[in-house]
Amino acid sequence: MENLAIFSAYLKQVPFLTEADCQFFTRSLDEQAYQKAKLFLEPGRICHHIGFVCKGVFRVYYLADGKEVNTRFILENDFVVDYDSFSNQKPSKYYIEALEPAELIVFTLPTLISAYDHSHNWERFGRLIAERAYRETITRVESFLFMEAEERYLQLITEYPSYLERIPLYHLASYLGIERESLSRIRKKIAHSERL
């Protein structure tokens, strides 16, 4: 029940969702727990759930020539999902893995569609989730097109400072598109310039 309360508190912060909207939706929710290294999703499977992260960290990655490439990290108060797989009910290309023990509130596409049919407020909510997923994708693509590795790292620690405390450096290096040794050099250079 504690996780449901966390998700309910999140929904109450969305200004256009009414109490009736929230009560309708929360009747169809489930809870899931994940141990460290357990997969929420793997390639070839359809993403049937969106999970609201109440506790824990997840990473999204794919394999390129046998090497894991991280594309996203999801922490508390965010949604873990392969949005394309979920919304189009098609097989995913990604792994989604718990980096630490995690607890989720989950719901299915039929639940979301039922909410859309019930209230235009839920349609708006769904659109905002989709727009946020799109913005995150564009921001990431453009960071590789227009920024150097050090700039990407500085952006990461500015926008997501908690990543440094909770995500191993080798995963962050992969996310930034560099080797771990290169990330160590960037961190040392920044630490040295801050001491001057």
mmCIF file of C-alpha atoms in Angstrom:
data_model
loop_
_atom_site.group_PDB
_atom_site.id
_atom_site.type_symbol
_atom_site.label_atom_id
_atom_site.label_comp_id
_atom_site.label_asym_id
_atom_site.label_seq_id
_atom_site.Cartn_x
_atom_site.Cartn_y
_atom_site.Cartn_z
ATOM 1 C CA MET A 1 0.000 0.000 0.000
ATOM 2 C CA GLU A 2 2.930 2.336 0.580
ATOM 3 C CA ASN A 3 3.863 2.234 -3.123
ATOM 4 C CA LEU A 4 0.291 2.950 -4.151
ATOM 5 C CA ALA A 5 0.348 5.979 -1.860
ATOM 6 C CA ILE A 6 3.571 7.166 -3.534
ATOM 7 C CA PHE A 7 2.002 6.851 -6.997
ATOM 8 C CA SER A 8 -1.232 8.518 -5.845
ATOM 9 C CA ALA A 9 0.794 11.434 -4.466
ATOM 10 C CA TYR A 10 2.548 11.719 -7.844
ATOM 11 C CA LEU A 11 -0.788 11.804 -9.700
ATOM 12 C CA LYS A 12 -2.151 14.464 -7.342
ATOM 13 C CA GLN A 13 0.684 16.748 -8.430
ATOM 14 C CA VAL A 14 -0.611 16.648 -12.022
ATOM 15 C CA PRO A 15 -2.780 19.791 -11.990
ATOM 16 C CA PHE A 16 -5.442 18.720 -14.501
ATOM 17 C CA LEU A 17 -6.158 15.261 -13.039
ATOM 18 C CA THR A 18 -9.200 15.305 -10.770
ATOM 19 C CA GLU A 19 -9.786 13.170 -7.687
ATOM 20 C CA ALA A 20 -12.307 11.160 -9.714
ATOM 21 C CA ASP A 21 -9.690 10.596 -12.455
ATOM 22 C CA CYS A 22 -7.203 9.288 -9.907
ATOM 23 C CA GLN A 23 -9.697 7.010 -8.165
ATOM 24 C CA PHE A 24 -10.800 5.498 -11.482
ATOM 25 C CA PHE A 25 -7.227 4.743 -12.504
ATOM 26 C CA THR A 26 -5.812 3.431 -9.235
ATOM 27 C CA ARG A 27 -8.354 0.581 -9.132
ATOM 28 C CA SER A 28 -6.504 -1.147 -12.000
ATOM 29 C CA LEU A 29 -2.926 -0.972 -10.729
ATOM 30 C CA ASP A 30 -0.591 -3.754 -9.646
ATOM 31 C CA GLU A 31 2.686 -3.841 -7.738
ATOM 32 C CA GLN A 32 5.863 -5.579 -8.872
ATOM 33 C CA ALA A 33 9.215 -6.067 -7.145
ATOM 34 C CA TYR A 34 12.537 -6.615 -8.896
ATOM 35 C CA GLN A 35 15.787 -7.889 -7.455
ATOM 36 C CA LYS A 36 19.066 -6.443 -8.696
ATOM 37 C CA ALA A 37 19.853 -7.639 -12.263
ATOM 38 C CA LYS A 38 16.278 -8.849 -12.909
ATOM 39 C CA LEU A 39 14.920 -7.874 -16.326
ATOM 40 C CA PHE A 40 11.774 -5.800 -16.739
ATOM 41 C CA LEU A 41 11.998 -6.365 -20.517
ATOM 42 C CA GLU A 42 14.234 -8.080 -23.066
ATOM 43 C CA PRO A 43 14.574 -7.933 -26.866
ATOM 44 C CA GLY A 44 11.953 -9.827 -28.830
ATOM 45 C CA ARG A 45 9.309 -9.432 -26.125
ATOM 46 C CA ILE A 46 6.446 -6.938 -26.151
ATOM 47 C CA CYS A 47 6.409 -4.376 -23.363
ATOM 48 C CA HIS A 48 3.005 -5.050 -21.772
ATOM 49 C CA HIS A 49 3.401 -2.736 -18.766
ATOM 50 C CA ILE A 50 4.393 0.775 -17.851
ATOM 51 C CA GLY A 51 6.004 0.832 -14.425
ATOM 52 C CA PHE A 52 6.114 3.829 -12.109
ATOM 53 C CA VAL A 53 9.320 3.542 -10.101
ATOM 54 C CA CYS A 54 8.630 3.900 -6.374
ATOM 55 C CA LYS A 55 12.047 2.579 -5.367
ATOM 56 C CA GLY A 56 15.143 1.607 -7.315
ATOM 57 C CA VAL A 57 17.053 2.259 -10.526
ATOM 58 C CA PHE A 58 16.704 0.713 -13.989
ATOM 59 C CA ARG A 59 18.854 0.939 -17.078
ATOM 60 C CA VAL A 60 17.823 0.572 -20.719
ATOM 61 C CA TYR A 61 20.433 -0.938 -23.030
ATOM 62 C CA TYR A 62 20.979 -2.861 -26.250
ATOM 63 C CA LEU A 63 23.783 -5.067 -27.559
ATOM 64 C CA ALA A 64 26.074 -3.880 -30.350
ATOM 65 C CA ASP A 65 28.689 -6.445 -31.431
ATOM 66 C CA GLY A 66 28.252 -8.156 -28.078
ATOM 67 C CA LYS A 67 28.834 -4.925 -26.141
ATOM 68 C CA GLU A 68 26.178 -3.397 -23.877
ATOM 69 C CA VAL A 69 25.225 0.176 -24.808
ATOM 70 C CA ASN A 70 23.208 2.086 -22.201
ATOM 71 C CA THR A 71 20.630 4.513 -23.546
ATOM 72 C CA ARG A 72 18.682 5.590 -20.460
ATOM 73 C CA PHE A 73 18.468 5.351 -16.680
ATOM 74 C CA ILE A 74 15.200 5.512 -14.758
ATOM 75 C CA LEU A 75 14.993 6.437 -11.086
ATOM 76 C CA GLU A 76 12.175 7.083 -8.628
ATOM 77 C CA ASN A 77 9.150 9.107 -9.750
ATOM 78 C CA ASP A 78 9.685 8.245 -13.396
ATOM 79 C CA PHE A 79 8.208 5.652 -15.745
ATOM 80 C CA VAL A 80 10.059 2.545 -16.894
ATOM 81 C CA VAL A 81 8.833 1.451 -20.326
ATOM 82 C CA ASP A 82 9.854 0.900 -23.922
ATOM 83 C CA TYR A 83 7.242 3.354 -25.128
ATOM 84 C CA ASP A 84 7.372 2.299 -28.778
ATOM 85 C CA SER A 85 6.946 -1.381 -27.911
ATOM 86 C CA PHE A 86 4.213 -0.606 -25.379
ATOM 87 C CA SER A 87 2.109 1.767 -27.468
ATOM 88 C CA ASN A 88 2.401 -0.266 -30.693
ATOM 89 C CA GLN A 89 2.465 -3.707 -29.034
ATOM 90 C CA LYS A 90 5.493 -4.767 -31.047
ATOM 91 C CA PRO A 91 8.648 -6.613 -29.941
ATOM 92 C CA SER A 92 11.228 -4.506 -28.158
ATOM 93 C CA LYS A 93 14.841 -4.064 -29.223
ATOM 94 C CA TYR A 94 15.971 -3.287 -25.678
ATOM 95 C CA TYR A 95 16.828 -4.799 -22.338
ATOM 96 C CA ILE A 96 15.501 -3.023 -19.256
ATOM 97 C CA GLU A 97 17.299 -4.183 -16.121
ATOM 98 C CA ALA A 98 17.081 -3.321 -12.419
ATOM 99 C CA LEU A 99 20.419 -1.952 -11.185
ATOM 100 C CA GLU A 100 19.297 -2.287 -7.576
ATOM 101 C CA PRO A 101 16.283 -3.791 -5.803
ATOM 102 C CA ALA A 102 13.225 -1.980 -7.151
ATOM 103 C CA GLU A 103 9.506 -1.619 -6.528
ATOM 104 C CA LEU A 104 7.012 -0.552 -9.183
ATOM 105 C CA ILE A 105 3.375 0.316 -9.632
ATOM 106 C CA VAL A 106 2.452 -1.084 -13.047
ATOM 107 C CA PHE A 107 -0.428 -0.766 -15.488
ATOM 108 C CA THR A 108 -1.228 -2.169 -18.915
ATOM 109 C CA LEU A 109 -2.177 -0.630 -22.250
ATOM 110 C CA PRO A 110 -5.850 -1.712 -21.862
ATOM 111 C CA THR A 111 -5.897 0.069 -18.482
ATOM 112 C CA LEU A 112 -4.513 3.220 -20.071
ATOM 113 C CA ILE A 113 -6.952 3.060 -23.005
ATOM 114 C CA SER A 114 -9.824 2.589 -20.566
ATOM 115 C CA ALA A 115 -8.652 5.709 -18.724
ATOM 116 C CA TYR A 116 -8.478 7.610 -22.036
ATOM 117 C CA ASP A 117 -12.080 6.597 -22.758
ATOM 118 C CA HIS A 118 -13.117 7.625 -19.255
ATOM 119 C CA SER A 119 -11.594 11.111 -19.249
ATOM 120 C CA HIS A 120 -9.905 13.509 -21.648
ATOM 121 C CA ASN A 121 -7.603 14.370 -18.735
ATOM 122 C CA TRP A 122 -6.036 10.919 -19.042
ATOM 123 C CA GLU A 123 -5.586 11.412 -22.798
ATOM 124 C CA ARG A 124 -3.694 14.586 -21.981
ATOM 125 C CA PHE A 125 -1.610 12.737 -19.394
ATOM 126 C CA GLY A 126 -0.735 10.022 -21.932
ATOM 127 C CA ARG A 127 0.245 12.655 -24.476
ATOM 128 C CA LEU A 128 2.555 14.318 -21.939
ATOM 129 C CA ILE A 129 4.292 10.989 -21.221
ATOM 130 C CA ALA A 130 4.766 10.415 -24.970
ATOM 131 C CA GLU A 131 6.079 13.954 -25.485
ATOM 132 C CA ARG A 132 8.542 13.550 -22.630
ATOM 133 C CA ALA A 133 9.822 10.271 -24.101
ATOM 134 C CA TYR A 134 10.234 12.008 -27.478
ATOM 135 C CA ARG A 135 12.102 14.975 -25.939
ATOM 136 C CA GLU A 136 14.474 12.651 -24.066
ATOM 137 C CA THR A 137 15.255 10.773 -27.287
ATOM 138 C CA ILE A 138 15.897 13.973 -29.263
ATOM 139 C CA THR A 139 18.059 15.441 -26.502
ATOM 140 C CA ARG A 140 20.171 12.295 -26.394
ATOM 141 C CA VAL A 141 20.600 12.098 -30.179
ATOM 142 C CA GLU A 142 21.531 15.769 -30.410
ATOM 143 C CA SER A 143 24.050 15.439 -27.577
ATOM 144 C CA PHE A 144 25.979 12.937 -29.728
ATOM 145 C CA LEU A 145 25.648 15.101 -32.836
ATOM 146 C CA PHE A 146 26.622 18.457 -31.346
ATOM 147 C CA MET A 147 28.553 17.873 -28.101
ATOM 148 C CA GLU A 148 31.955 16.495 -27.142
ATOM 149 C CA ALA A 149 32.204 13.746 -24.513
ATOM 150 C CA GLU A 150 33.212 16.203 -21.784
ATOM 151 C CA GLU A 151 30.224 18.416 -22.575
ATOM 152 C CA ARG A 152 27.908 15.390 -22.393
ATOM 153 C CA TYR A 153 29.371 14.497 -19.000
ATOM 154 C CA LEU A 154 28.936 18.054 -17.675
ATOM 155 C CA GLN A 155 25.346 18.080 -18.909
ATOM 156 C CA LEU A 156 24.718 14.750 -17.195
ATOM 157 C CA ILE A 157 26.051 15.853 -13.789
ATOM 158 C CA THR A 158 24.113 19.117 -14.040
ATOM 159 C CA GLU A 159 20.789 17.543 -14.990
ATOM 160 C CA TYR A 160 21.105 14.209 -13.149
ATOM 161 C CA PRO A 161 23.556 14.602 -10.228
ATOM 162 C CA SER A 162 22.131 11.542 -8.443
ATOM 163 C CA TYR A 163 23.404 9.322 -11.288
ATOM 164 C CA LEU A 164 26.937 9.634 -9.887
ATOM 165 C CA GLU A 165 25.835 8.245 -6.527
ATOM 166 C CA ARG A 166 23.739 5.348 -7.765
ATOM 167 C CA ILE A 167 24.978 4.207 -11.169
ATOM 168 C CA PRO A 168 28.345 2.475 -11.683
ATOM 169 C CA LEU A 169 30.874 4.485 -13.679
ATOM 170 C CA TYR A 170 31.210 1.831 -16.392
ATOM 171 C CA HIS A 171 27.465 2.140 -17.076
ATOM 172 C CA LEU A 172 27.742 5.938 -17.185
ATOM 173 C CA ALA A 173 30.692 5.667 -19.599
ATOM 174 C CA SER A 174 28.619 3.471 -21.909
ATOM 175 C CA TYR A 175 25.727 5.953 -21.697
ATOM 176 C CA LEU A 176 28.097 8.782 -22.655
ATOM 177 C CA GLY A 177 29.516 6.786 -25.573
ATOM 178 C CA ILE A 178 33.067 6.574 -24.210
ATOM 179 C CA GLU A 179 35.360 4.038 -22.537
ATOM 180 C CA ARG A 180 35.589 3.986 -18.761
ATOM 181 C CA GLU A 181 39.221 5.190 -18.911
ATOM 182 C CA SER A 182 38.131 8.243 -20.924
ATOM 183 C CA LEU A 183 35.466 9.036 -18.343
ATOM 184 C CA SER A 184 38.075 8.781 -15.572
ATOM 185 C CA ARG A 185 40.302 11.255 -17.453
ATOM 186 C CA ILE A 186 37.401 13.680 -17.916
ATOM 187 C CA ARG A 187 36.510 13.458 -14.214
ATOM 188 C CA LYS A 188 40.126 14.065 -13.169
ATOM 189 C CA LYS A 189 40.436 17.031 -15.521
ATOM 190 C CA ILE A 190 37.244 18.612 -14.159
ATOM 191 C CA ALA A 191 38.255 17.946 -10.536
ATOM 192 C CA HIS A 192 41.700 19.523 -11.218
ATOM 193 C CA SER A 193 40.195 22.644 -12.818
ATOM 194 C CA GLU A 194 37.765 23.038 -9.882
ATOM 195 C CA ARG A 195 40.708 23.052 -7.436
ATOM 196 C CA LEU A 196 42.463 25.873 -9.323
#
